[in-house]
Short mmCIF file of C-alpha atoms and ligand atoms in Angstrom, two decimals:
data_model
loop_
_atom_site.label_atom_id
_atom_site.label_comp_id
_atom_site.label_asym_id
_atom_site.label_seq_id
_atom_site.Cartn_x
_atom_site.Cartn_y
_atom_site.Cartn_z
CA MET A 97 -23.17 -72.30 32.08
CA SER A 98 -25.96 -70.56 30.23
CA GLN A 99 -26.93 -66.99 29.62
CA VAL A 100 -30.54 -66.52 30.66
CA SER A 101 -32.54 -63.48 29.56
CA LEU A 102 -35.88 -62.79 31.14
CA THR A 103 -38.11 -59.93 32.20
CA VAL A 104 -38.35 -59.35 35.94
CA ASN A 105 -40.84 -56.84 37.28
CA GLY A 106 -41.05 -55.23 33.86
CA LYS A 107 -37.28 -54.88 33.35
CA ALA A 108 -35.24 -56.94 30.89
CA VAL A 109 -32.38 -58.72 32.66
CA SER A 110 -29.69 -61.15 31.61
CA VAL A 111 -27.68 -63.40 33.94
CA ASP A 112 -24.93 -65.99 33.49
CA VAL A 113 -25.80 -69.05 35.56
CA GLU A 114 -25.03 -72.74 35.90
CA ASP A 115 -27.77 -74.88 34.36
CA ARG A 116 -28.65 -76.23 37.82
CA THR A 117 -29.33 -72.75 39.27
CA LEU A 118 -32.84 -72.25 40.61
CA LEU A 119 -34.99 -69.29 39.63
CA SER A 120 -35.26 -68.41 43.35
CA SER A 121 -31.44 -68.12 43.56
CA VAL A 122 -31.29 -65.83 40.54
CA LEU A 123 -33.96 -63.58 42.00
CA ARG A 124 -32.39 -63.39 45.45
CA GLU A 125 -28.66 -63.63 44.74
CA ASN A 126 -28.11 -62.26 41.24
CA LEU A 127 -30.86 -59.64 41.29
CA GLY A 128 -31.01 -58.85 45.03
CA LEU A 129 -34.80 -59.35 45.13
CA THR A 130 -34.85 -60.88 48.60
CA GLY A 131 -38.59 -60.42 49.05
CA THR A 132 -38.91 -63.90 47.54
CA HIS A 133 -38.32 -66.07 50.60
CA ILE A 134 -36.98 -69.60 50.88
CA GLY A 135 -38.91 -71.43 53.58
CA CYS A 136 -38.32 -75.09 52.82
CA ASP A 137 -36.52 -75.46 49.49
CA THR A 138 -38.47 -78.73 49.10
CA SER A 139 -41.48 -77.45 47.11
CA GLN A 140 -43.85 -77.57 50.07
CA CYS A 141 -44.24 -74.14 51.70
CA GLY A 142 -44.89 -71.63 48.89
CA ALA A 143 -42.80 -68.84 50.51
CA CYS A 144 -40.91 -68.60 47.21
CA THR A 145 -44.07 -68.10 45.10
CA VAL A 146 -43.72 -65.70 42.14
CA HIS A 147 -45.68 -65.21 38.92
CA LEU A 148 -44.12 -66.80 35.84
CA ASP A 149 -45.86 -65.59 32.69
CA GLY A 150 -48.79 -64.62 34.89
CA ARG A 151 -49.16 -67.97 36.70
CA VAL A 152 -48.15 -68.75 40.29
CA VAL A 153 -45.13 -71.05 40.64
CA LYS A 154 -42.74 -72.06 43.40
CA SER A 155 -39.52 -70.41 42.23
CA CYS A 156 -37.42 -72.91 44.23
CA THR A 157 -38.73 -75.63 41.91
CA VAL A 158 -38.08 -73.94 38.57
CA LEU A 159 -34.63 -73.85 36.98
CA ALA A 160 -33.53 -70.42 35.83
CA VAL A 161 -32.88 -71.88 32.36
CA GLN A 162 -36.52 -73.06 32.21
CA ALA A 163 -37.61 -69.46 32.77
CA ALA A 164 -35.55 -68.09 29.85
CA GLY A 165 -37.62 -65.67 27.79
CA SER A 166 -40.36 -65.53 30.43
CA ASP A 167 -41.94 -62.71 32.34
CA VAL A 168 -41.46 -62.92 36.11
CA MET A 169 -43.17 -60.84 38.77
CA THR A 170 -41.96 -60.88 42.37
CA ILE A 171 -43.41 -59.23 45.46
CA GLU A 172 -41.23 -56.18 44.73
CA GLY A 173 -43.03 -55.69 41.42
CA LEU A 174 -46.55 -56.05 42.74
CA ALA A 175 -47.31 -52.53 44.01
CA PRO A 176 -45.77 -50.82 40.94
CA SER A 177 -47.83 -53.15 38.69
CA HIS A 178 -50.94 -51.62 40.25
CA ASP A 179 -49.78 -48.04 40.77
CA PRO A 180 -46.75 -47.12 38.61
CA SER A 181 -45.89 -44.22 40.92
CA GLY A 182 -45.20 -46.78 43.65
CA ALA A 183 -46.95 -44.53 46.16
CA THR A 184 -49.60 -47.03 47.28
CA LEU A 185 -49.67 -50.70 48.16
CA HIS A 186 -51.39 -53.26 45.96
CA PRO A 187 -54.93 -53.96 47.29
CA VAL A 188 -53.86 -57.46 48.41
CA GLN A 189 -50.95 -55.99 50.40
CA GLN A 190 -53.26 -53.32 51.82
CA ALA A 191 -55.79 -55.95 52.90
CA PHE A 192 -53.09 -58.09 54.56
CA SER A 193 -51.97 -55.03 56.50
CA GLU A 194 -55.49 -53.96 57.53
CA CYS A 195 -56.68 -57.47 58.46
CA HIS A 196 -53.51 -58.30 60.40
CA ALA A 197 -53.01 -61.30 58.11
CA LEU A 198 -49.42 -61.81 59.21
CA GLN A 199 -47.39 -62.23 62.34
CA CYS A 200 -43.72 -62.99 61.65
CA GLY A 201 -44.25 -62.14 57.98
CA PHE A 202 -42.03 -64.88 56.60
CA CYS A 203 -44.77 -66.53 54.52
CA THR A 204 -46.29 -63.19 53.52
CA PRO A 205 -44.60 -62.40 50.19
CA GLY A 206 -45.40 -65.87 48.85
CA MET A 207 -48.87 -65.75 50.32
CA ILE A 208 -49.60 -62.38 48.68
CA MET A 209 -48.33 -63.55 45.29
CA ALA A 210 -50.48 -66.69 45.60
CA VAL A 211 -53.53 -64.61 46.54
CA THR A 212 -53.10 -62.27 43.56
CA GLY A 213 -52.89 -65.35 41.34
CA LEU A 214 -56.00 -66.85 42.94
CA LEU A 215 -58.02 -63.64 42.52
CA LYS A 216 -57.12 -63.44 38.83
CA ASP A 217 -58.74 -66.86 38.23
CA THR A 218 -61.47 -66.51 40.86
CA PRO A 219 -62.36 -62.83 41.46
CA ASP A 220 -65.08 -63.60 44.01
CA PRO A 221 -63.97 -66.72 45.90
CA ASP A 222 -65.95 -68.31 48.72
CA GLU A 223 -64.19 -69.63 51.81
CA GLN A 224 -63.66 -73.13 50.36
CA GLN A 225 -62.20 -71.69 47.16
CA ILE A 226 -59.82 -69.54 49.20
CA ILE A 227 -58.66 -72.52 51.26
CA HIS A 228 -58.27 -74.71 48.17
CA GLY A 229 -56.51 -71.86 46.33
CA LEU A 230 -53.93 -71.38 49.08
CA GLU A 231 -53.14 -75.07 49.56
CA GLY A 232 -49.60 -74.48 48.28
CA ASN A 233 -48.76 -71.90 50.96
CA LEU A 234 -48.00 -72.68 54.58
CA CYS A 235 -48.16 -70.21 57.46
CA ARG A 236 -46.79 -71.28 60.82
CA CYS A 237 -48.10 -68.25 62.74
CA THR A 238 -51.54 -66.96 61.93
CA GLY A 239 -53.79 -70.00 61.84
CA TYR A 240 -54.98 -68.63 58.47
CA VAL A 241 -58.14 -66.97 59.82
CA ASN A 242 -57.01 -63.42 59.10
CA ILE A 243 -55.44 -64.47 55.82
CA VAL A 244 -58.84 -65.70 54.64
CA LYS A 245 -60.37 -62.44 55.87
CA ALA A 246 -57.77 -60.43 53.94
CA VAL A 247 -58.43 -62.39 50.75
CA LYS A 248 -62.16 -61.57 50.99
CA GLN A 249 -61.41 -57.88 51.61
CA ALA A 250 -58.88 -57.73 48.76
CA ALA A 251 -61.33 -59.48 46.43
CA SER A 252 -64.02 -56.88 47.02
CA ALA A 253 -61.48 -54.03 46.73
CA LEU A 254 -60.27 -55.40 43.39
CA ARG A 255 -63.80 -55.88 42.08
CA ALA A 256 -64.82 -52.34 43.07
CA MET B 170 -27.99 -80.75 42.82
CA TYR B 171 -25.18 -82.34 40.84
CA GLU B 172 -24.19 -80.51 37.68
CA PHE B 173 -25.96 -81.30 34.42
CA THR B 174 -26.38 -79.81 30.98
CA TYR B 175 -29.83 -78.45 30.12
CA ILE B 176 -31.09 -78.70 26.55
CA LYS B 177 -34.44 -77.57 25.17
CA PRO B 178 -34.92 -79.30 21.82
CA GLY B 179 -37.34 -77.92 19.25
CA SER B 180 -38.57 -81.21 17.81
CA LEU B 181 -39.51 -84.69 19.01
CA PRO B 182 -36.92 -86.51 16.82
CA GLU B 183 -34.25 -84.22 18.26
CA ALA B 184 -35.40 -84.99 21.83
CA SER B 185 -35.50 -88.75 21.16
CA ASP B 186 -32.05 -88.57 19.60
CA LEU B 187 -30.57 -86.72 22.59
CA LEU B 188 -32.04 -89.27 24.99
CA THR B 189 -30.67 -92.25 23.06
CA ARG B 190 -27.30 -90.65 22.40
CA HIS B 191 -26.61 -89.67 26.03
CA GLU B 192 -27.06 -92.63 28.34
CA GLY B 193 -27.24 -90.35 31.39
CA ALA B 194 -29.82 -87.99 29.90
CA LYS B 195 -33.28 -87.64 31.45
CA PRO B 196 -36.42 -85.95 30.18
CA LEU B 197 -37.62 -82.89 32.11
CA SER B 198 -41.28 -81.93 31.87
CA GLY B 199 -42.91 -79.86 34.67
CA GLY B 200 -40.04 -80.63 37.03
CA MET B 201 -42.38 -80.91 40.02
CA THR B 202 -41.03 -84.37 40.85
CA LEU B 203 -37.67 -84.34 39.09
CA ILE B 204 -36.30 -81.07 40.51
CA PRO B 205 -36.98 -82.05 44.16
CA THR B 206 -35.33 -85.42 43.40
CA LEU B 207 -32.27 -83.69 41.95
CA LYS B 208 -32.05 -81.37 44.95
CA GLN B 209 -31.84 -84.41 47.20
CA ARG B 210 -29.09 -85.81 44.96
CA LEU B 211 -31.15 -88.96 44.45
CA SER B 212 -30.49 -88.76 40.73
CA GLN B 213 -27.49 -87.60 38.71
CA PRO B 214 -28.42 -87.07 35.06
CA SER B 215 -25.74 -85.88 32.64
CA HIS B 216 -28.31 -83.94 30.60
CA LEU B 217 -31.84 -82.70 31.16
CA VAL B 218 -33.89 -82.65 27.98
CA ASP B 219 -36.75 -80.16 28.42
CA LEU B 220 -39.89 -81.47 26.69
CA THR B 221 -42.08 -78.44 27.19
CA GLY B 222 -41.15 -76.80 23.88
CA LEU B 223 -42.24 -79.80 21.78
CA ALA B 224 -45.41 -79.13 19.78
CA ALA B 225 -45.89 -82.91 19.37
CA LEU B 226 -46.42 -83.26 23.13
CA LYS B 227 -48.95 -80.45 23.43
CA GLY B 228 -52.67 -80.09 23.00
CA ILE B 229 -56.03 -81.49 24.00
CA ALA B 230 -58.36 -82.75 21.27
CA LEU B 231 -61.26 -85.08 20.56
CA VAL B 232 -60.16 -87.44 17.81
CA GLU B 233 -62.56 -90.09 16.48
CA GLY B 234 -64.48 -90.30 19.74
CA ARG B 235 -61.41 -90.40 21.98
CA LEU B 236 -59.86 -87.70 24.13
CA GLU B 237 -56.20 -87.22 23.27
CA ILE B 238 -53.95 -85.27 25.62
CA GLY B 239 -50.32 -84.38 24.91
CA ALA B 240 -47.78 -85.52 27.50
CA ALA B 241 -46.52 -81.99 28.22
CA THR B 242 -50.03 -80.72 29.01
CA ARG B 243 -50.04 -79.11 32.43
CA HIS B 244 -52.50 -80.17 35.14
CA VAL B 245 -54.13 -76.70 35.11
CA GLU B 246 -54.85 -77.02 31.38
CA VAL B 247 -56.61 -80.36 31.88
CA ALA B 248 -58.55 -78.98 34.86
CA THR B 249 -59.81 -75.92 32.99
CA SER B 250 -60.14 -77.21 29.40
CA THR B 251 -63.68 -76.93 28.08
CA VAL B 252 -63.13 -80.02 25.93
CA VAL B 253 -62.12 -82.14 28.95
CA ARG B 254 -64.83 -80.71 31.19
CA GLU B 255 -67.49 -81.57 28.62
CA SER B 256 -66.22 -84.93 27.36
CA LEU B 257 -64.58 -86.40 30.47
CA PRO B 258 -65.48 -84.26 33.51
CA ALA B 259 -64.11 -86.83 35.96
CA LEU B 260 -60.62 -86.27 34.50
CA ALA B 261 -60.91 -82.48 34.77
CA ALA B 262 -62.01 -82.82 38.39
CA LEU B 263 -59.13 -85.19 39.13
CA ALA B 264 -56.63 -82.73 37.64
CA ALA B 265 -58.12 -79.86 39.67
CA GLY B 266 -57.40 -81.83 42.84
CA ILE B 267 -53.70 -82.52 42.22
CA GLY B 268 -51.39 -80.89 44.78
CA ASP B 269 -51.83 -77.12 44.81
CA PRO B 270 -52.15 -74.29 42.25
CA GLN B 271 -48.38 -73.84 41.91
CA VAL B 272 -47.91 -77.56 41.23
CA ARG B 273 -50.83 -77.65 38.77
CA ASN B 274 -49.35 -74.69 36.87
CA ARG B 275 -46.13 -76.64 36.19
CA GLY B 276 -46.74 -80.40 36.50
CA THR B 277 -47.73 -82.37 33.41
CA MET B 278 -49.74 -85.50 32.65
CA GLY B 279 -46.81 -87.23 30.91
CA GLY B 280 -44.48 -86.56 33.83
CA SER B 281 -46.97 -87.92 36.33
CA VAL B 282 -47.75 -91.06 34.30
CA ALA B 283 -44.06 -91.74 33.52
CA ASN B 284 -43.13 -91.29 37.16
CA ASN B 285 -45.93 -93.63 38.36
CA ASP B 286 -45.75 -92.54 41.97
CA PRO B 287 -47.86 -95.05 43.94
CA ALA B 288 -49.89 -92.12 45.35
CA ALA B 289 -50.29 -90.12 42.12
CA ASP B 290 -53.78 -89.38 40.78
CA TYR B 291 -53.48 -89.70 36.97
CA PRO B 292 -52.46 -93.39 36.90
CA SER B 293 -55.89 -94.30 38.33
CA ALA B 294 -57.64 -92.52 35.45
CA VAL B 295 -55.35 -94.03 32.83
CA LEU B 296 -55.92 -97.55 34.21
CA GLY B 297 -59.61 -97.08 35.08
CA LEU B 298 -60.41 -95.81 31.59
CA ALA B 299 -58.19 -98.41 29.87
CA ALA B 300 -56.41 -95.56 28.10
CA THR B 301 -53.56 -96.02 25.64
CA VAL B 302 -50.14 -94.53 26.34
CA HIS B 303 -48.47 -93.44 23.10
CA THR B 304 -44.69 -93.10 23.04
CA ASP B 305 -42.11 -92.08 20.45
CA ARG B 306 -41.74 -95.82 19.71
CA ARG B 307 -45.09 -97.61 20.20
CA SER B 308 -48.51 -97.67 21.87
CA ILE B 309 -48.94 -99.34 25.26
CA ALA B 310 -52.25 -100.41 26.85
CA ALA B 311 -52.75 -99.13 30.40
CA ASP B 312 -52.97 -102.71 31.72
CA ASP B 313 -49.41 -103.35 30.46
CA PHE B 314 -48.00 -99.90 31.25
CA PHE B 315 -48.05 -99.73 35.05
CA GLN B 316 -45.72 -102.23 36.70
CA GLY B 317 -45.69 -101.40 40.40
CA MET B 318 -43.95 -98.77 42.50
CA PHE B 319 -42.37 -96.13 40.19
CA ALA B 320 -42.08 -98.86 37.52
CA THR B 321 -43.55 -98.68 34.01
CA ALA B 322 -43.18 -100.40 30.65
CA LEU B 323 -41.10 -97.46 29.37
CA GLU B 324 -37.63 -98.39 28.12
CA PRO B 325 -34.63 -96.16 28.83
CA GLY B 326 -34.93 -93.00 26.75
CA GLU B 327 -38.50 -93.77 25.64
CA LEU B 328 -40.82 -90.75 25.72
CA ILE B 329 -44.54 -90.60 26.36
CA THR B 330 -45.96 -88.37 23.63
CA ARG B 331 -49.68 -88.45 24.41
CA ILE B 332 -52.37 -90.38 26.18
CA SER B 333 -55.56 -91.41 24.45
CA PHE B 334 -58.69 -91.92 26.56
CA PRO B 335 -61.83 -93.67 25.35
CA LEU B 336 -64.93 -91.72 26.39
CA PRO B 337 -66.85 -93.53 29.12
CA GLU B 338 -70.63 -93.53 29.61
CA ARG B 339 -69.89 -92.50 33.17
CA ALA B 340 -66.83 -92.01 35.32
CA ALA B 341 -65.93 -90.54 38.68
CA TYR B 342 -62.87 -90.21 40.90
CA ALA B 343 -62.82 -89.85 44.67
CA LYS B 344 -59.68 -89.45 46.75
CA PHE B 345 -58.77 -89.10 50.36
CA PRO B 346 -55.93 -86.60 50.04
CA HIS B 347 -52.93 -86.57 52.29
CA PRO B 348 -53.66 -83.44 54.32
CA ALA B 349 -50.23 -81.87 53.70
CA SER B 350 -49.21 -82.84 50.15
CA GLY B 351 -52.57 -83.55 48.52
CA TYR B 352 -51.30 -86.88 47.17
CA ALA B 353 -53.81 -89.73 47.37
CA MET B 354 -53.73 -91.68 50.63
CA THR B 355 -56.22 -93.66 48.58
CA GLY B 356 -58.01 -92.68 45.38
CA VAL B 357 -60.53 -94.70 43.40
CA PHE B 358 -61.45 -94.13 39.75
CA ILE B 359 -64.61 -95.88 38.54
CA ALA B 360 -65.54 -95.92 34.85
CA VAL B 361 -68.14 -97.59 32.70
CA THR B 362 -66.88 -97.69 29.12
CA GLY B 363 -68.75 -99.59 26.41
CA GLY B 364 -70.78 -101.24 29.18
CA VAL B 365 -67.67 -102.54 30.97
CA VAL B 366 -67.00 -101.48 34.57
CA ARG B 367 -63.42 -100.83 35.70
CA VAL B 368 -62.30 -99.78 39.16
CA ALA B 369 -58.71 -98.51 39.57
CA VAL B 370 -57.14 -97.79 42.94
CA THR B 371 -54.16 -95.54 43.63
CA GLY B 372 -52.38 -94.62 46.87
CA ALA B 373 -53.35 -97.79 48.69
CA GLY B 374 -50.89 -100.27 47.22
CA PRO B 375 -47.31 -100.30 45.91
CA GLY B 376 -48.71 -99.20 42.55
CA VAL B 377 -52.04 -98.48 40.90
CA PHE B 378 -54.17 -101.66 40.64
CA ARG B 379 -57.65 -102.81 39.59
CA TRP B 380 -60.09 -103.85 42.29
CA THR B 381 -61.50 -106.78 40.35
CA ASP B 382 -63.96 -107.93 43.05
CA ALA B 383 -65.67 -104.53 42.89
CA GLU B 384 -65.62 -104.59 39.07
CA ALA B 385 -67.48 -107.93 39.06
CA ALA B 386 -69.96 -106.79 41.70
CA LEU B 387 -70.70 -103.51 39.90
CA GLN B 388 -70.94 -105.26 36.55
CA ALA B 389 -73.74 -107.40 38.03
CA SER B 390 -75.45 -104.48 39.76
CA PHE B 391 -74.20 -100.90 39.40
CA SER B 392 -75.10 -99.62 42.85
CA PRO B 393 -73.42 -98.76 46.17
CA ALA B 394 -75.12 -101.77 47.77
CA ALA B 395 -73.20 -104.07 45.42
CA ILE B 396 -69.84 -103.16 47.00
CA ALA B 397 -70.87 -102.02 50.48
CA GLY B 398 -70.14 -105.45 51.95
CA LEU B 399 -66.89 -106.15 50.05
CA GLU B 400 -63.70 -106.53 52.08
CA VAL B 401 -60.35 -105.43 50.65
CA ASP B 402 -57.41 -107.67 51.56
CA ALA B 403 -54.85 -105.49 53.38
CA THR B 404 -51.94 -107.93 53.02
CA ASP B 405 -50.12 -106.17 50.19
CA LEU B 406 -51.26 -102.62 50.89
CA ASN B 407 -49.03 -99.72 51.99
CA ALA B 408 -48.39 -99.09 55.66
CA ASP B 409 -46.53 -95.98 56.75
CA ILE B 410 -46.48 -93.20 59.33
CA HIS B 411 -49.66 -91.78 57.76
CA ALA B 412 -51.87 -94.87 57.88
CA PRO B 413 -51.64 -98.62 58.47
CA ALA B 414 -52.62 -101.05 55.72
CA ALA B 415 -56.00 -101.89 57.28
CA TYR B 416 -56.92 -98.18 57.25
CA ARG B 417 -56.10 -97.93 53.56
CA ALA B 418 -58.03 -101.14 52.85
CA ASN B 419 -61.10 -99.55 54.40
CA LEU B 420 -60.48 -96.31 52.48
CA VAL B 421 -60.60 -98.22 49.18
CA ARG B 422 -64.22 -99.18 49.80
CA VAL B 423 -65.13 -95.78 51.23
CA MET B 424 -63.64 -93.91 48.26
CA ALA B 425 -65.32 -96.29 45.81
CA LEU B 426 -68.65 -95.55 47.51
CA ARG B 427 -67.98 -91.80 47.29
CA ALA B 428 -67.20 -92.10 43.57
CA LEU B 429 -70.48 -93.98 43.10
CA GLU B 430 -72.32 -91.28 45.03
CA THR B 431 -70.98 -88.68 42.58
CA LEU B 432 -72.26 -90.78 39.71
CA GLN B 433 -75.73 -90.93 41.16
CA THR B 434 -76.01 -87.16 41.42
CA SER B 435 -74.83 -86.48 37.85
CA SER B 436 -75.11 -88.72 34.83
CA LYS B 437 -71.50 -88.32 33.63
CA GLY B 438 -69.76 -87.87 36.95
CA GLN B 439 -68.30 -84.53 37.86
C1 FAD C 750 -46.04 -80.15 46.73
C2 FAD C 750 -46.42 -81.17 45.68
C3 FAD C 750 -47.66 -81.79 45.76
C4 FAD C 750 -48.04 -82.74 44.83
N1 FAD C 750 -49.26 -83.33 44.94
C5 FAD C 750 -49.65 -84.26 44.05
C6 FAD C 750 -50.95 -84.87 44.12
O1 FAD C 750 -51.78 -84.55 44.97
N2 FAD C 750 -51.25 -85.82 43.19
C7 FAD C 750 -50.39 -86.17 42.19
O2 FAD C 750 -50.73 -87.02 41.38
N3 FAD C 750 -49.18 -85.60 42.07
C8 FAD C 750 -48.78 -84.65 42.98
N4 FAD C 750 -47.55 -84.06 42.83
C9 FAD C 750 -46.68 -84.45 41.70
C10 FAD C 750 -46.98 -83.61 40.47
O3 FAD C 750 -48.26 -83.95 39.95
C11 FAD C 750 -45.92 -83.78 39.38
O4 FAD C 750 -46.19 -82.81 38.46
C12 FAD C 750 -45.87 -85.07 38.63
O5 FAD C 750 -45.72 -86.20 39.43
C13 FAD C 750 -44.67 -85.12 37.69
O6 FAD C 750 -44.95 -84.37 36.56
P1 FAD C 750 -43.91 -83.33 35.98
O7 FAD C 750 -44.43 -82.88 34.70
O8 FAD C 750 -43.62 -82.29 37.00
O9 FAD C 750 -42.65 -84.28 35.69
P2 FAD C 750 -41.10 -84.13 35.97
O10 FAD C 750 -40.84 -83.87 37.41
O11 FAD C 750 -40.49 -83.20 34.99
O12 FAD C 750 -40.66 -85.61 35.61
C14 FAD C 750 -41.01 -86.73 36.41
C15 FAD C 750 -40.34 -87.99 35.84
O13 FAD C 750 -40.92 -88.39 34.61
C16 FAD C 750 -39.98 -88.36 33.55
N5 FAD C 750 -40.71 -87.82 32.41
C17 FAD C 750 -41.31 -86.59 32.35
N6 FAD C 750 -42.00 -86.46 31.19
C18 FAD C 750 -41.83 -87.63 30.51
C19 FAD C 750 -42.31 -88.11 29.25
N7 FAD C 750 -43.11 -87.38 28.48
N8 FAD C 750 -41.94 -89.36 28.87
C20 FAD C 750 -41.14 -90.12 29.66
N9 FAD C 750 -40.68 -89.72 30.86
C21 FAD C 750 -41.01 -88.49 31.28
C22 FAD C 750 -38.82 -87.52 34.06
O14 FAD C 750 -37.60 -87.89 33.48
C23 FAD C 750 -38.85 -87.83 35.54
O15 FAD C 750 -38.21 -89.03 35.80
C24 FAD C 750 -47.14 -83.09 43.76
C25 FAD C 750 -45.90 -82.47 43.67
C26 FAD C 750 -45.52 -81.52 44.62
C27 FAD C 750 -44.20 -80.85 44.50
S1 FES C 751 -39.12 -72.46 49.47
FE1 FES C 751 -40.09 -73.01 47.63
S2 FES C 751 -41.81 -74.10 48.31
FE2 FES C 751 -40.77 -73.68 50.19
S1 FES C 752 -46.88 -64.99 59.42
FE1 FES C 752 -45.30 -66.24 60.21
S2 FES C 752 -45.33 -67.90 58.80
FE2 FES C 752 -47.05 -66.79 58.20
#
């Protein structure tokens, strides 16, 4: 067992976990942040994507103990990171909603976290950069067309 | 996952000591291969020794005309490093094509080279550039390091600390990625270093290997025409659900030609 302290969505938290516990389990089970989805648990689908110290990672493939001392942002923290009042969606969430970039919505939290990561590195991506940047995220519903559209819309909203 | 004890040592001697003292201990770097393996219960280490806090395994630097990269350097750092992009752009481009952004943000060069997955990208650069693998015990030439599927010259508990690349006159990598994982169905790294041509192939065989026929042909005449007619023997190549051996044999030549094409459009490769 280890005590792991980290910052999640701006709040300091501390959990007692077995060394083999995954970051995704801590987020969902210890902290109740079930917006982080588990699609495959085999590092393929990206549904569990969160930001770890500002970089996108698959939280099902990070041990909680590896994240000790780090700053984690989940989908629940995204809108407040943009508008502390929590009254409005983050521009990436807004664009997904307006462009109908989801159907069942299962991949969406991971997809949105991956897109916000992509737009930090590449604020004005072309179609190829969007496709390459979302290679770690699978969607079984949309065929990706509206996701790509949403990324372009979010990119111009964020640059405005 | 079976239970294990996680330790994050602060110094290389401490890490080496832990790995020699505990027979069941394993190093943990980016975890992008090891954690999935543990989840499948294919491995049962007693201890995981996290290498990512070790200063001795970090950093990218040009030292006496060679590019030295610490084992715990993440793929994203190699892909975006100005030093790598200027001195060895083919290596930066290779790193930018590994897996996906989430994998590149965690996975490390040392982990990939130690693991020696037959479809991994880095081994082709290490072998193609005749790099030197430095460990906490010795230095190993690339030609001696890779020993077939998931096998290397590393002894139990031995740690890669850094990899030292000579700077080539020109180098390029081309891969045909597996459409789902991004791993190389076949990848070919071509380098000319000190006038000597080397051609390393990953993904096609049970481990990274040199395509010596192409090396000889390109040494005589460095042009696509020199290898366009070469046949690759498919006998020992990989055959699986994704592609039969003959398909991979053909890909070796096609990827070599694509790497050469890159070299013709830019003097140092891209
Ligand atoms: C979805 C996905 C897609 C991927 N696509 C690709 C791809 O396209 N191309 C590609 O090349 N790879 C790919 N990978 C693998 C990825 O590059 C891994 O990062 C890499 O193989 C292992 O590096 P790591 O740092 O994560 O090592 P770990 O998983 O931490 O360790 C791997 C092994 O090496 C040992 N080890 C680690 N560091 C050292 C060291 N310094 N000295 C000695 N032994 C050590 C560990 O004990 C373990 O046995 C992919 C992985 C995933 C999950
Ligand atoms: S649940 Fe983590 S990658 Fe699929
Ligand atoms: S919307 Fe259903 S998986 Fe993407």
